[in-house]
Short mmCIF file of C-alpha atoms and ligand atoms in Angstrom, two decimals:
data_model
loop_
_atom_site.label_atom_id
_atom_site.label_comp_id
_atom_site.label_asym_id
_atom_site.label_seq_id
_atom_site.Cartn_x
_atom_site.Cartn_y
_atom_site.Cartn_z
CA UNK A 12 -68.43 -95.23 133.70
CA UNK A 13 -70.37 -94.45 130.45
CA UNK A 14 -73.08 -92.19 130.19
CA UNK A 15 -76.06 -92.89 132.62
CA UNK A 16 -79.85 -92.03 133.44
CA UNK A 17 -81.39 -91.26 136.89
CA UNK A 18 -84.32 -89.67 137.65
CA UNK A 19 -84.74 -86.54 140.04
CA UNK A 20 -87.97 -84.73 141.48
CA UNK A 21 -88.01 -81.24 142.68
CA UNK A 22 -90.63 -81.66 145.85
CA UNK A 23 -93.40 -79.60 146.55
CA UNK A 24 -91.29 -77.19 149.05
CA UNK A 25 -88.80 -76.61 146.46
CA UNK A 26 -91.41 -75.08 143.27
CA UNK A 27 -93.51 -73.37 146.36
CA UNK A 28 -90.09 -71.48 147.55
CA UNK A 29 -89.45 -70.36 143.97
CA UNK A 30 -86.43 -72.54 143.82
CA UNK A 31 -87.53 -74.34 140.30
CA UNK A 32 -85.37 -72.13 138.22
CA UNK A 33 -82.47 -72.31 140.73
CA UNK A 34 -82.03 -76.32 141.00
CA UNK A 35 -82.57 -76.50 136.99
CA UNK A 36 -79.86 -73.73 136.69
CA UNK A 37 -77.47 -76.05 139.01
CA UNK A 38 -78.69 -79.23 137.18
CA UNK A 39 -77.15 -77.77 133.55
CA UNK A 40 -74.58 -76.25 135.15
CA UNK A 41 -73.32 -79.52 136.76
CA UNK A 42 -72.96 -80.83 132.93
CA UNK A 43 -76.41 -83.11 133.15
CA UNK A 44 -78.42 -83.37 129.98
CA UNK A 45 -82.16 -82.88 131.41
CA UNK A 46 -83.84 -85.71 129.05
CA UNK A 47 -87.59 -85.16 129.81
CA UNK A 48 -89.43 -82.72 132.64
CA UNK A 49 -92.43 -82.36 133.74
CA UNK A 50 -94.63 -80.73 136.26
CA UNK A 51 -97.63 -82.59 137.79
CA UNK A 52 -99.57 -82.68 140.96
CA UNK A 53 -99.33 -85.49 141.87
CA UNK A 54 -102.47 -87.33 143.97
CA UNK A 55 -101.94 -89.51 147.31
CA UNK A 56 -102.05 -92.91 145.34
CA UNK A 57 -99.85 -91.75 143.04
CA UNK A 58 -97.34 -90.67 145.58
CA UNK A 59 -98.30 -93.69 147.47
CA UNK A 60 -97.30 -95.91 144.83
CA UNK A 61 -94.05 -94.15 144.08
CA UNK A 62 -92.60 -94.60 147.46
CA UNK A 63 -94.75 -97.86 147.85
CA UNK A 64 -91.06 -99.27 149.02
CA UNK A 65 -91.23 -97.11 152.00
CA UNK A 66 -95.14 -97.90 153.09
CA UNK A 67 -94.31 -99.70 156.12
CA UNK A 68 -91.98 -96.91 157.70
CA UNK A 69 -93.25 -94.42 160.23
CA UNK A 70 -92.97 -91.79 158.17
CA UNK A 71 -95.05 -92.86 155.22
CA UNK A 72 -97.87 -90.85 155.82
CA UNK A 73 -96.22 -87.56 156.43
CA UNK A 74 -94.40 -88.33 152.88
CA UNK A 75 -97.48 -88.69 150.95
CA UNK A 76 -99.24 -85.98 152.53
CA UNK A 77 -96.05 -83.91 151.76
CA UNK A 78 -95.49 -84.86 147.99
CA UNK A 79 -98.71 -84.31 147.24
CA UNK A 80 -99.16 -80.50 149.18
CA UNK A 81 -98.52 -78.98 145.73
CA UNK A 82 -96.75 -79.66 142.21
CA UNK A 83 -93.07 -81.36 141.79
CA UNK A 84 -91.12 -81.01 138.49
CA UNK A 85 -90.31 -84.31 137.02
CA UNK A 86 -86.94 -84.93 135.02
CA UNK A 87 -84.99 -87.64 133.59
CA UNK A 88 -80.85 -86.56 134.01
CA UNK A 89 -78.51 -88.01 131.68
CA UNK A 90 -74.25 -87.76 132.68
CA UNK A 91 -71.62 -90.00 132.92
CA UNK A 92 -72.22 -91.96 136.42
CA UNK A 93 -75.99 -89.92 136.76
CA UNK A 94 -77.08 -91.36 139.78
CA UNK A 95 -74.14 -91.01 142.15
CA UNK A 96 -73.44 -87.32 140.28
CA UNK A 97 -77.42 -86.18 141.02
CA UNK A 98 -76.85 -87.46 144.53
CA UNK A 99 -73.95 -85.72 145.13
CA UNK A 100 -75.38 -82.69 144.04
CA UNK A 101 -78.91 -82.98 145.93
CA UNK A 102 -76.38 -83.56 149.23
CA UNK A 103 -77.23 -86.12 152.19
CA UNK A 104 -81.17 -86.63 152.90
CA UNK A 105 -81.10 -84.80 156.39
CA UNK A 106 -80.16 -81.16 154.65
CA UNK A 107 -79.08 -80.61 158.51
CA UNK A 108 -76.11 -83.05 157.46
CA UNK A 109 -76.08 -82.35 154.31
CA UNK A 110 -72.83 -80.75 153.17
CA UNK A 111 -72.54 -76.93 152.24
CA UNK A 112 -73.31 -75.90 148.67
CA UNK A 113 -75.45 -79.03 147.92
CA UNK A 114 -78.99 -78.35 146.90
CA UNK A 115 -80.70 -80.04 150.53
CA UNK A 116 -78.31 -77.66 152.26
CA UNK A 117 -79.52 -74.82 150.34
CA UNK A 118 -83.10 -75.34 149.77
CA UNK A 119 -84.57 -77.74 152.22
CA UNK A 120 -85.62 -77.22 156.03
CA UNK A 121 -85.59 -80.82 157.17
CA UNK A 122 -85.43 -84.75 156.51
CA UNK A 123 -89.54 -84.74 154.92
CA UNK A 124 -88.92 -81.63 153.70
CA UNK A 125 -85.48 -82.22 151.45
CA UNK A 126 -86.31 -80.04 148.23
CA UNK A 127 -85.03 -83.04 145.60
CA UNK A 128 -85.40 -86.66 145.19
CA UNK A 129 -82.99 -88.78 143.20
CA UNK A 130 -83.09 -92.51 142.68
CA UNK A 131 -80.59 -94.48 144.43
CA UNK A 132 -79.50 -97.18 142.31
CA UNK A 133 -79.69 -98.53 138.50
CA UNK A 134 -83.27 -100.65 139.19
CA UNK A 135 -84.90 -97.78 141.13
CA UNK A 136 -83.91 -95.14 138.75
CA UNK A 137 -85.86 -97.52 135.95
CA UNK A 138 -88.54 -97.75 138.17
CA UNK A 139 -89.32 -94.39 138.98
CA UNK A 140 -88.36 -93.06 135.31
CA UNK A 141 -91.46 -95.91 133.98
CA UNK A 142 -93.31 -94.41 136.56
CA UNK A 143 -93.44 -90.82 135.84
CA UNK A 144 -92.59 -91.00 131.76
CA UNK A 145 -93.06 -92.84 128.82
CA UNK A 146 -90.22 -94.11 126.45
CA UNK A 147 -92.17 -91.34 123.54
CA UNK A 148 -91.21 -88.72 126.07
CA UNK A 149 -87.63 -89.24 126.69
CA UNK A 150 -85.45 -86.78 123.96
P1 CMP B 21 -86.27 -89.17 149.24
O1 CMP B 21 -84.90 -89.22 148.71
O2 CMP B 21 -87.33 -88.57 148.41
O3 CMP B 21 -86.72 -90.66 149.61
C1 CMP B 21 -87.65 -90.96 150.62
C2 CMP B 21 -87.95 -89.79 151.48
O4 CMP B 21 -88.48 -90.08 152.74
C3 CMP B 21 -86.68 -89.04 151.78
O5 CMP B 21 -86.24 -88.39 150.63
C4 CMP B 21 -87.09 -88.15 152.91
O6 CMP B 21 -87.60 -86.91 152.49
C5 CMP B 21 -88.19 -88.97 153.56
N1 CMP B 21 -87.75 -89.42 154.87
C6 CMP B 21 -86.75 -90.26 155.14
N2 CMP B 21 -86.64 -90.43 156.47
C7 CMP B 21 -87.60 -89.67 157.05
C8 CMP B 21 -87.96 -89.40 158.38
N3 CMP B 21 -87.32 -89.98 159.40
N4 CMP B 21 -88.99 -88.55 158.60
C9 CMP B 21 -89.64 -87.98 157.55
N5 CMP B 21 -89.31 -88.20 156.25
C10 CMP B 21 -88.29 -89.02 156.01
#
């Protein structure tokens, strides 16, 4: 597998906690290359429009109103085989099932309130980069 980009989010429970510093810490010390970050507050059609894929699922609403309760850190992640590697790290989506040591487990309280996002394939990953980033602020 040759190197690879994904993109991640650290959610609004995570920065409120004071966990920035700790996932970012565990990010460089899993051997990713953090490519761009940023931290934004993000509005309800913004975070509407980022998980417009989801819009029809019960739980839509309580997403929104969730990534948009306070600021998320941005970043682009650059490793061999990103996307699987982020998503290992982050754990499963339910941090109940999520396994010990991964970031849900440590950091998040339930399945709307994980602590991380990370794309799950190659054409969502260039989605959600394009949405959050422009190609001047990738380095
Ligand atoms: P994420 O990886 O950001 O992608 C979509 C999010 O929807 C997911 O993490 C969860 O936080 C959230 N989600 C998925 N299923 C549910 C659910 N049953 N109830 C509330 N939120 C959910």
């Amino acid at each position: 597998m040759s190197l690879q980009s994904t993109f991640a989010i650290i959610k609004p429970d995570a920065v409120s906690d004071g966990n920035t510093g700790k996932i970012i810490a565990a990010i460089e010390e899993n051997g990713f290359r953090i490519a761009a970050m940023k931290k934004i507050h993000l509005s309800q059609a913004q975070a509407g429009g980022f998980y417009a894929v989801h819009k029809e699922r019960p739980f839509f609403g309580e997403l929104v109103e969730f990534m948009t309760e306070g600021p998320v850190v941005c970043m682009i992640l650059e490793k061999e085989d990103a996307i699987k590697a982020w998503r290992d790290l982050m754990g499963a989506t339910n941090p109940e099932q999520a396994a010990e040591g991964t970031l849900r487990k440590l950091y998040g309280a339930n399945i709307g309130r994980n602590a991380t996002h990370g794309s799950d394939a190659e054409d969502t990953a260039a989605f959600e980069t394009a949405f959050f980033f422009s190609n001047l602020e990738h380095c």
